[in-house]
PDB file of C-alpha atoms in Angstrom:
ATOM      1  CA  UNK A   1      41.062 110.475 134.307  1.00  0.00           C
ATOM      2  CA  UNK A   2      42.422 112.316 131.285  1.00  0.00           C
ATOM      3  CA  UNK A   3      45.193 114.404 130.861  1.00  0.00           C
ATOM      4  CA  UNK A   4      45.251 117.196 128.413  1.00  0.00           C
ATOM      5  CA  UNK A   5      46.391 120.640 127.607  1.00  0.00           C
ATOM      6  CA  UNK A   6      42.828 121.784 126.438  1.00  0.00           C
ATOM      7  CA  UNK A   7      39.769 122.408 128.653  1.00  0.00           C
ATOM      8  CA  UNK A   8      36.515 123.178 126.413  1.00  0.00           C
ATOM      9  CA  UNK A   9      38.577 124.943 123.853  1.00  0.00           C
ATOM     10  CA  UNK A  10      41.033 126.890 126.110  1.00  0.00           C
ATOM     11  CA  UNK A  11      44.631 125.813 125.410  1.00  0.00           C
ATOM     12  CA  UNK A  12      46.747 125.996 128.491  1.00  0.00           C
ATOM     13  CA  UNK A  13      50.554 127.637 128.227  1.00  0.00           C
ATOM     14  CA  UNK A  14      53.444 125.310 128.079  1.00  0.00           C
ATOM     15  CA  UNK A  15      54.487 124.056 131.566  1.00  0.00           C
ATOM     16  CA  UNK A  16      50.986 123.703 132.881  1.00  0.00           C
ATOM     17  CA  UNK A  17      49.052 120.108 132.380  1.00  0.00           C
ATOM     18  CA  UNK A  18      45.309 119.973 133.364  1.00  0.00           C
ATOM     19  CA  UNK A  19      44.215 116.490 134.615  1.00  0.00           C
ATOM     20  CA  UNK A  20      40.185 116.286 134.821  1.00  0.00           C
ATOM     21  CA  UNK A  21      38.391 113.649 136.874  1.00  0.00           C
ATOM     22  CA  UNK A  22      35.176 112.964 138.035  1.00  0.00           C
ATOM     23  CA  UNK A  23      34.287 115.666 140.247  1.00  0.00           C
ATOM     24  CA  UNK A  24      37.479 117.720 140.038  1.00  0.00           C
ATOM     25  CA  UNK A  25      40.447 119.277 137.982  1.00  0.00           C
ATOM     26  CA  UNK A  26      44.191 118.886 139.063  1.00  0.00           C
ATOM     27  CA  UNK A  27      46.523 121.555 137.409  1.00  0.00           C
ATOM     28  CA  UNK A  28      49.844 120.466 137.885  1.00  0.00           C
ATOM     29  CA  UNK A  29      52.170 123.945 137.221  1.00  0.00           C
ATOM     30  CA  UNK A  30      55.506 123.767 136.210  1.00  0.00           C
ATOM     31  CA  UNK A  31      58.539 126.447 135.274  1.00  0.00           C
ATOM     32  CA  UNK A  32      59.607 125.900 131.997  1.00  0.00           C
ATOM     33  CA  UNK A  33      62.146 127.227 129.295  1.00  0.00           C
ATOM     34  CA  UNK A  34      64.542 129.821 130.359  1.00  0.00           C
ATOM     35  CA  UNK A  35      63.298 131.457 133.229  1.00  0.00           C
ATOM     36  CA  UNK A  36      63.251 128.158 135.254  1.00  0.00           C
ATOM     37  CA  UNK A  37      66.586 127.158 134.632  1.00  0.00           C
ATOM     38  CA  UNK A  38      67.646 130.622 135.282  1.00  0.00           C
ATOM     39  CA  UNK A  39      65.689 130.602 138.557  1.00  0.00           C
ATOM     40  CA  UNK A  40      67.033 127.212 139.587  1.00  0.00           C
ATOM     41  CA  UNK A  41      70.500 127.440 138.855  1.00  0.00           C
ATOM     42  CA  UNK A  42      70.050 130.786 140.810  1.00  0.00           C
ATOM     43  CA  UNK A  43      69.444 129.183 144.175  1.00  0.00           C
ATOM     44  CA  UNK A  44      71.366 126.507 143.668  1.00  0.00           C
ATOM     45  CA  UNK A  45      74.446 128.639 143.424  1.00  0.00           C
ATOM     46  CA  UNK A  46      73.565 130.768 146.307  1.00  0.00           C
ATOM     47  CA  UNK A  47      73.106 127.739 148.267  1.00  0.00           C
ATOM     48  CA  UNK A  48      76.579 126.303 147.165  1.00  0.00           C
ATOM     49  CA  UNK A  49      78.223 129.752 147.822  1.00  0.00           C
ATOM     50  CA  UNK A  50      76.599 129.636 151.671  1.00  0.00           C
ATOM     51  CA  UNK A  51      78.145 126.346 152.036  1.00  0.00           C
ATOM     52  CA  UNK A  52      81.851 127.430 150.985  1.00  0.00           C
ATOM     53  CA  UNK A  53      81.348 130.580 152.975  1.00  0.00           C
ATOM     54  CA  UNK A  54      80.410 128.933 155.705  1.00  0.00           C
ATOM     55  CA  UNK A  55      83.403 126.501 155.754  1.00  0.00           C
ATOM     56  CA  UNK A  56      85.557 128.994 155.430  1.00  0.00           C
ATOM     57  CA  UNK A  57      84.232 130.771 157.882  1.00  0.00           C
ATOM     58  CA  UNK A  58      84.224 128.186 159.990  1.00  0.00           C
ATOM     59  CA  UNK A  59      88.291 127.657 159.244  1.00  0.00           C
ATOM     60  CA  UNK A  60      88.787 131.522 160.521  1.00  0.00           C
ATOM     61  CA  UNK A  61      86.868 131.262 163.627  1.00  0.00           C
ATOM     62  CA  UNK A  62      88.569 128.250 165.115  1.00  0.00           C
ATOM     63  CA  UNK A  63      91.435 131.249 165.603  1.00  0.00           C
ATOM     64  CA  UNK A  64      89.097 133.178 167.317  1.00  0.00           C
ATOM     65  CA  UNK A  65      89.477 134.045 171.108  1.00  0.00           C
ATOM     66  CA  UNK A  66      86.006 134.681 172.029  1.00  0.00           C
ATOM     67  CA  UNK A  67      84.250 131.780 172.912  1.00  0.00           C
ATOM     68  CA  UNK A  68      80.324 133.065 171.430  1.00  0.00           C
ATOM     69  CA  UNK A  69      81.843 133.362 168.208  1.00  0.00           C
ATOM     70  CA  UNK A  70      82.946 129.523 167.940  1.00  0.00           C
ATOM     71  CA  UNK A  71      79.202 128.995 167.573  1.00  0.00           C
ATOM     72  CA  UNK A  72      78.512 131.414 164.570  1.00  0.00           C
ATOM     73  CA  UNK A  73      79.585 128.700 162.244  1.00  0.00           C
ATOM     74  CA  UNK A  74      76.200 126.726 163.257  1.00  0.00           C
ATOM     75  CA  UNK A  75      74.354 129.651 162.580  1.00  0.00           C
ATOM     76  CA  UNK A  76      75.880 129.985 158.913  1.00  0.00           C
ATOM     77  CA  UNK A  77      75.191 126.563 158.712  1.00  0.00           C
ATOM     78  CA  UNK A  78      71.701 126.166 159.375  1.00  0.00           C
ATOM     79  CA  UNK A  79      71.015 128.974 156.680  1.00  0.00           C
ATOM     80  CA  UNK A  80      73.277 127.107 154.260  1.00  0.00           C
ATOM     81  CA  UNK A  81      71.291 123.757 154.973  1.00  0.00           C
ATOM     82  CA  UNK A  82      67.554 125.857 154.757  1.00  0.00           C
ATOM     83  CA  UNK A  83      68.984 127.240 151.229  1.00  0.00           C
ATOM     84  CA  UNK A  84      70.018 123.488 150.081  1.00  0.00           C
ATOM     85  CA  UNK A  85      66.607 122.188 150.739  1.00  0.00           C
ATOM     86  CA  UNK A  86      64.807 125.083 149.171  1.00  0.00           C
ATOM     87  CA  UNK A  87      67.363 124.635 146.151  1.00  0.00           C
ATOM     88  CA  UNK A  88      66.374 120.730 145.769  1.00  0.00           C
ATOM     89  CA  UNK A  89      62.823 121.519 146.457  1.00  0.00           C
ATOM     90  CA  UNK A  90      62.950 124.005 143.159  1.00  0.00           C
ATOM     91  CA  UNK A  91      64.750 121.812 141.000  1.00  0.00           C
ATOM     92  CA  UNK A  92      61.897 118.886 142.040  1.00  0.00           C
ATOM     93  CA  UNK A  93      58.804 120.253 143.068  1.00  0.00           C
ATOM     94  CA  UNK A  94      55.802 121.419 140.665  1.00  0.00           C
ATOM     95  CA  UNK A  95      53.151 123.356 142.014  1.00  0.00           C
ATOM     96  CA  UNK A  96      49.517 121.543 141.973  1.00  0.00           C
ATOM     97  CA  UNK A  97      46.043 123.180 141.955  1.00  0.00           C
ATOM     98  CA  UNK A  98      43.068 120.676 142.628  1.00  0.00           C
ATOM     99  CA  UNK A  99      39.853 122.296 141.724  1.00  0.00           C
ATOM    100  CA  UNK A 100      36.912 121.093 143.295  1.00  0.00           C
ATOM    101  CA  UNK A 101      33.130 122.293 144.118  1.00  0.00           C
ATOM    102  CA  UNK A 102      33.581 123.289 147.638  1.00  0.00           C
ATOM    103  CA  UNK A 103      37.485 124.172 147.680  1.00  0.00           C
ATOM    104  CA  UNK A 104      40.346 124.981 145.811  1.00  0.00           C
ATOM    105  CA  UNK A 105      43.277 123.997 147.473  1.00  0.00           C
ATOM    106  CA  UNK A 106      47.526 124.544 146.419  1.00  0.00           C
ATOM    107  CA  UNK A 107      50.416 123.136 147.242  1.00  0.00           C
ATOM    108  CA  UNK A 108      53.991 122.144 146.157  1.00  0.00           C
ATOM    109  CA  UNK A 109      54.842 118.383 145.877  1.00  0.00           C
ATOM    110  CA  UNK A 110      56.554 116.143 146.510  1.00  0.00           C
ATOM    111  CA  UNK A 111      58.953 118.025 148.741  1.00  0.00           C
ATOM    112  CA  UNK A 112      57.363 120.024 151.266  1.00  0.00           C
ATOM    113  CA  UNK A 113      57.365 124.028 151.444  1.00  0.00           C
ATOM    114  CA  UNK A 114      55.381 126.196 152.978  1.00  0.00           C
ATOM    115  CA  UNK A 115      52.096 127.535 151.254  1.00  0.00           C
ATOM    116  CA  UNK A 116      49.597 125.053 151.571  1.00  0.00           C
ATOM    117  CA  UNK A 117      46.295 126.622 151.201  1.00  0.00           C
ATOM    118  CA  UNK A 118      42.786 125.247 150.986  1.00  0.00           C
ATOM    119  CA  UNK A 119      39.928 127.825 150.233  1.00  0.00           C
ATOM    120  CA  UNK A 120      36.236 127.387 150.651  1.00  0.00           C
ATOM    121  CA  UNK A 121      34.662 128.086 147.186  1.00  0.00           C
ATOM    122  CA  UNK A 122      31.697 129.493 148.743  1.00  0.00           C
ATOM    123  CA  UNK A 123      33.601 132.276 150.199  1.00  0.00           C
ATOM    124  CA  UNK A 124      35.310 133.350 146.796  1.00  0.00           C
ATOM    125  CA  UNK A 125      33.641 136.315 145.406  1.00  0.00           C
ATOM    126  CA  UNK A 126      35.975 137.200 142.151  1.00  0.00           C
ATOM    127  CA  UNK A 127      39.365 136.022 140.975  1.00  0.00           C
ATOM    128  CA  UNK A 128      41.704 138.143 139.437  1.00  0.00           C
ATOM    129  CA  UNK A 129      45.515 138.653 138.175  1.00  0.00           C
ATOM    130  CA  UNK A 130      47.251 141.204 139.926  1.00  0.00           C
ATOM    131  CA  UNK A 131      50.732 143.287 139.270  1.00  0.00           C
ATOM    132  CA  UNK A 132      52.534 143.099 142.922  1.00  0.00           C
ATOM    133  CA  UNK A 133      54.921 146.585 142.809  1.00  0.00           C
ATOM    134  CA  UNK A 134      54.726 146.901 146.237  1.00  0.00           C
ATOM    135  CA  UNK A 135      57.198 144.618 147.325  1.00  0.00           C
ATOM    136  CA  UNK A 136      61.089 145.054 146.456  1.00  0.00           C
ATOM    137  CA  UNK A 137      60.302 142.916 142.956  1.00  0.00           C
ATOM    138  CA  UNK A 138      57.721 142.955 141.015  1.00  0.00           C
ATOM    139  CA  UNK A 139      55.881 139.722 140.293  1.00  0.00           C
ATOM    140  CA  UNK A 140      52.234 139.140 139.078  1.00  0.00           C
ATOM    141  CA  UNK A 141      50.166 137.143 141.809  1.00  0.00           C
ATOM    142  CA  UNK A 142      46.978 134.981 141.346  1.00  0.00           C
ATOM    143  CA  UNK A 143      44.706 136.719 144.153  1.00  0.00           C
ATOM    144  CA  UNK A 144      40.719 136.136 145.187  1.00  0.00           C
ATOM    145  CA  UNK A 145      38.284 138.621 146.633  1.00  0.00           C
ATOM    146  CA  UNK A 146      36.087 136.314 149.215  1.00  0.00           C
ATOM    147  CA  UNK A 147      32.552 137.790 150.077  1.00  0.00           C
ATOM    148  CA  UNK A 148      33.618 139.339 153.379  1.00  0.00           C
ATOM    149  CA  UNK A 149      35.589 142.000 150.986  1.00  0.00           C
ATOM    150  CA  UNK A 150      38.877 139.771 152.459  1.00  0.00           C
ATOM    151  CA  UNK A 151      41.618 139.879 149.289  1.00  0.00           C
ATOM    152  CA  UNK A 152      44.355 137.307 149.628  1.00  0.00           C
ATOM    153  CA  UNK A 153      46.698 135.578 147.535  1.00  0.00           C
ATOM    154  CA  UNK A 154      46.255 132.267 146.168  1.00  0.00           C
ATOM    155  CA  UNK A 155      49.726 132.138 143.886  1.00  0.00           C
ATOM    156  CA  UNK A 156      52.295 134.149 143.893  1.00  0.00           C
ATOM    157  CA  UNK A 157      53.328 133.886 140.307  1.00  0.00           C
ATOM    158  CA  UNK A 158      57.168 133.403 139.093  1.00  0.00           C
ATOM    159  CA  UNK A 159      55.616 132.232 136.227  1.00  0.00           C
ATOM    160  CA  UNK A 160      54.649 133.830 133.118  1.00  0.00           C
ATOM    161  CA  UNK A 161      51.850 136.231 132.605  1.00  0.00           C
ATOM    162  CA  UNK A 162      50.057 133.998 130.253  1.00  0.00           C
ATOM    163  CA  UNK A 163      49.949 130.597 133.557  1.00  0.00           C
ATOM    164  CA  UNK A 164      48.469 133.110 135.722  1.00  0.00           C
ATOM    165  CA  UNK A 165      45.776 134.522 133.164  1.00  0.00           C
ATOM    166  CA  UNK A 166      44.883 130.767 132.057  1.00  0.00           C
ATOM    167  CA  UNK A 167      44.821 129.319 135.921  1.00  0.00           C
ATOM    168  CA  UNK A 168      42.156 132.790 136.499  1.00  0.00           C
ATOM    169  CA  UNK A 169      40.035 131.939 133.743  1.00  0.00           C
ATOM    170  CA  UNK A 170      40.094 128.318 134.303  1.00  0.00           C
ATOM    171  CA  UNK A 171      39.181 128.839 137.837  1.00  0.00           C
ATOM    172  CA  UNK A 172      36.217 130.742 137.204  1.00  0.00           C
ATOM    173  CA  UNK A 173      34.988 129.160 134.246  1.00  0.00           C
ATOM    174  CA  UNK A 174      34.834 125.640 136.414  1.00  0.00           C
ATOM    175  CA  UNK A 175      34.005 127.534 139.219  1.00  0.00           C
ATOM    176  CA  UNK A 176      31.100 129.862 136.918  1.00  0.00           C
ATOM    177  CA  UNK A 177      32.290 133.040 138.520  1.00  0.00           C
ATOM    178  CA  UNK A 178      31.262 135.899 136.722  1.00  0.00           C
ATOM    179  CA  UNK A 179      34.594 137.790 135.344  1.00  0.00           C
ATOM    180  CA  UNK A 180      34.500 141.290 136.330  1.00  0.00           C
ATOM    181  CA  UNK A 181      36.979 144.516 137.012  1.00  0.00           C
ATOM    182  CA  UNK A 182      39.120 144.394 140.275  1.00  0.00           C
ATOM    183  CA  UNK A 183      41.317 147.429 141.131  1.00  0.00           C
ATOM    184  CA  UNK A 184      44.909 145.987 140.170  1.00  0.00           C
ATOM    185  CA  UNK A 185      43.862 143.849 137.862  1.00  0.00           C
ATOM    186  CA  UNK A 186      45.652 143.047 135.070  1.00  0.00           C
ATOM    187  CA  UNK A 187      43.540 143.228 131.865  1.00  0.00           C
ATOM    188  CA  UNK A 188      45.431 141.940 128.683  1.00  0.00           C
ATOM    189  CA  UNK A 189      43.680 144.809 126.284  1.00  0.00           C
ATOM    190  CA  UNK A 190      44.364 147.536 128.662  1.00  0.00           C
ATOM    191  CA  UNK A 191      47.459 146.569 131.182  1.00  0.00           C
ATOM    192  CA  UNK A 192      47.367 146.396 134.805  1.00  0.00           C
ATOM    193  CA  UNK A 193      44.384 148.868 136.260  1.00  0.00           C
ATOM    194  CA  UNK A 194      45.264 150.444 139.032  1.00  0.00           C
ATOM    195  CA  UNK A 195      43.468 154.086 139.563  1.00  0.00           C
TER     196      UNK A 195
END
């Protein structure tokens, strides 16, 4: 086992470490710099602020006559305690990609969240970057095309540009998928293509 950040010539962005073994490739991905102190101090504080909310909260209701709303203080509690967890599991988790011949499989480790996936590699058809505006934020997500014309994500990417670009072309240069055009793709020479 070796770990580098260079794969036959291709220089991976700061944050991401590529491990290559016998028969497969671990990326392990990790927020760096700015925008992942920025993102875990974020939730952090929101989960701190839930937890003297709640308390307070908690302080008021005791006055309260009606007897259902002595139990809203559980409630408030329970989402504090889902934020806390998701708070420590940012400040300690990385995400890891292990490449293989017949799957590609991602999780976060080594606290538990939800996103596990493991995908087939005979099913994947193309790979490609894509700009999500869709949704209320905009984020770039790492998304495959399988063979049955199925398009799901693989990463959704709080990460720079440039992790998501480098974990697409290292997936289909192991994986010797031909690169080509997928509406929404983002293409560094011309943007993100979406007719």
């Amino acid at each position: 086992m070796t770990a580098s950040n260079q794969q036959d010539n291709r220089v991976a962005p700061t944050g991401i470490v590529v491990y290559q073994h016998n028969d497969y490739r671990h990326c392990t991905i990790r927020l760096t710099g700015w925008e992942g102190l920025f993102i875990r101090l974020f939730k952090s504080a929101l989960a701190l602020g839930t937890w003297v909310w709640c308390v307070e909260f908690a302080l008021d209701v005791q006055k309260a006559s009606d007897s259902w709303v002595k139990y809203l203080p559980l409630f408030h509690a329970t989402i504090a305690l889902i934020l806390t967890y998701l708070a420590i599991a940012e400040w300690l988790n990385s995400t890891h990609l292990f490449l293989g011949r017949d799957a590609i499989e991602v999780y976060q480790a080594p606290v538990w969240t939800p996103g596990h996936k493991r995908i087939d590699t005979s099913e994947i058809e193309q790979l490609y970057v894509k700009h999500n505006h869709r949704s209320r934020h905009s984020r770039i997500e790492l998304r495959l095309k399988r063979h049955n014309k199925v398009d799901e994500r693989i990463l959704k990417v709080t990460y720079p540009l440039d992790h998501a670009l480098y974990l697409e072309s290292e997936i289909e240069h192991y994986l010797d998928i031909k690169n080509r055009d997928v509406v929404g793709e983002y293409n560094p020479n011309k943007g993100f293509w979406d007719p």
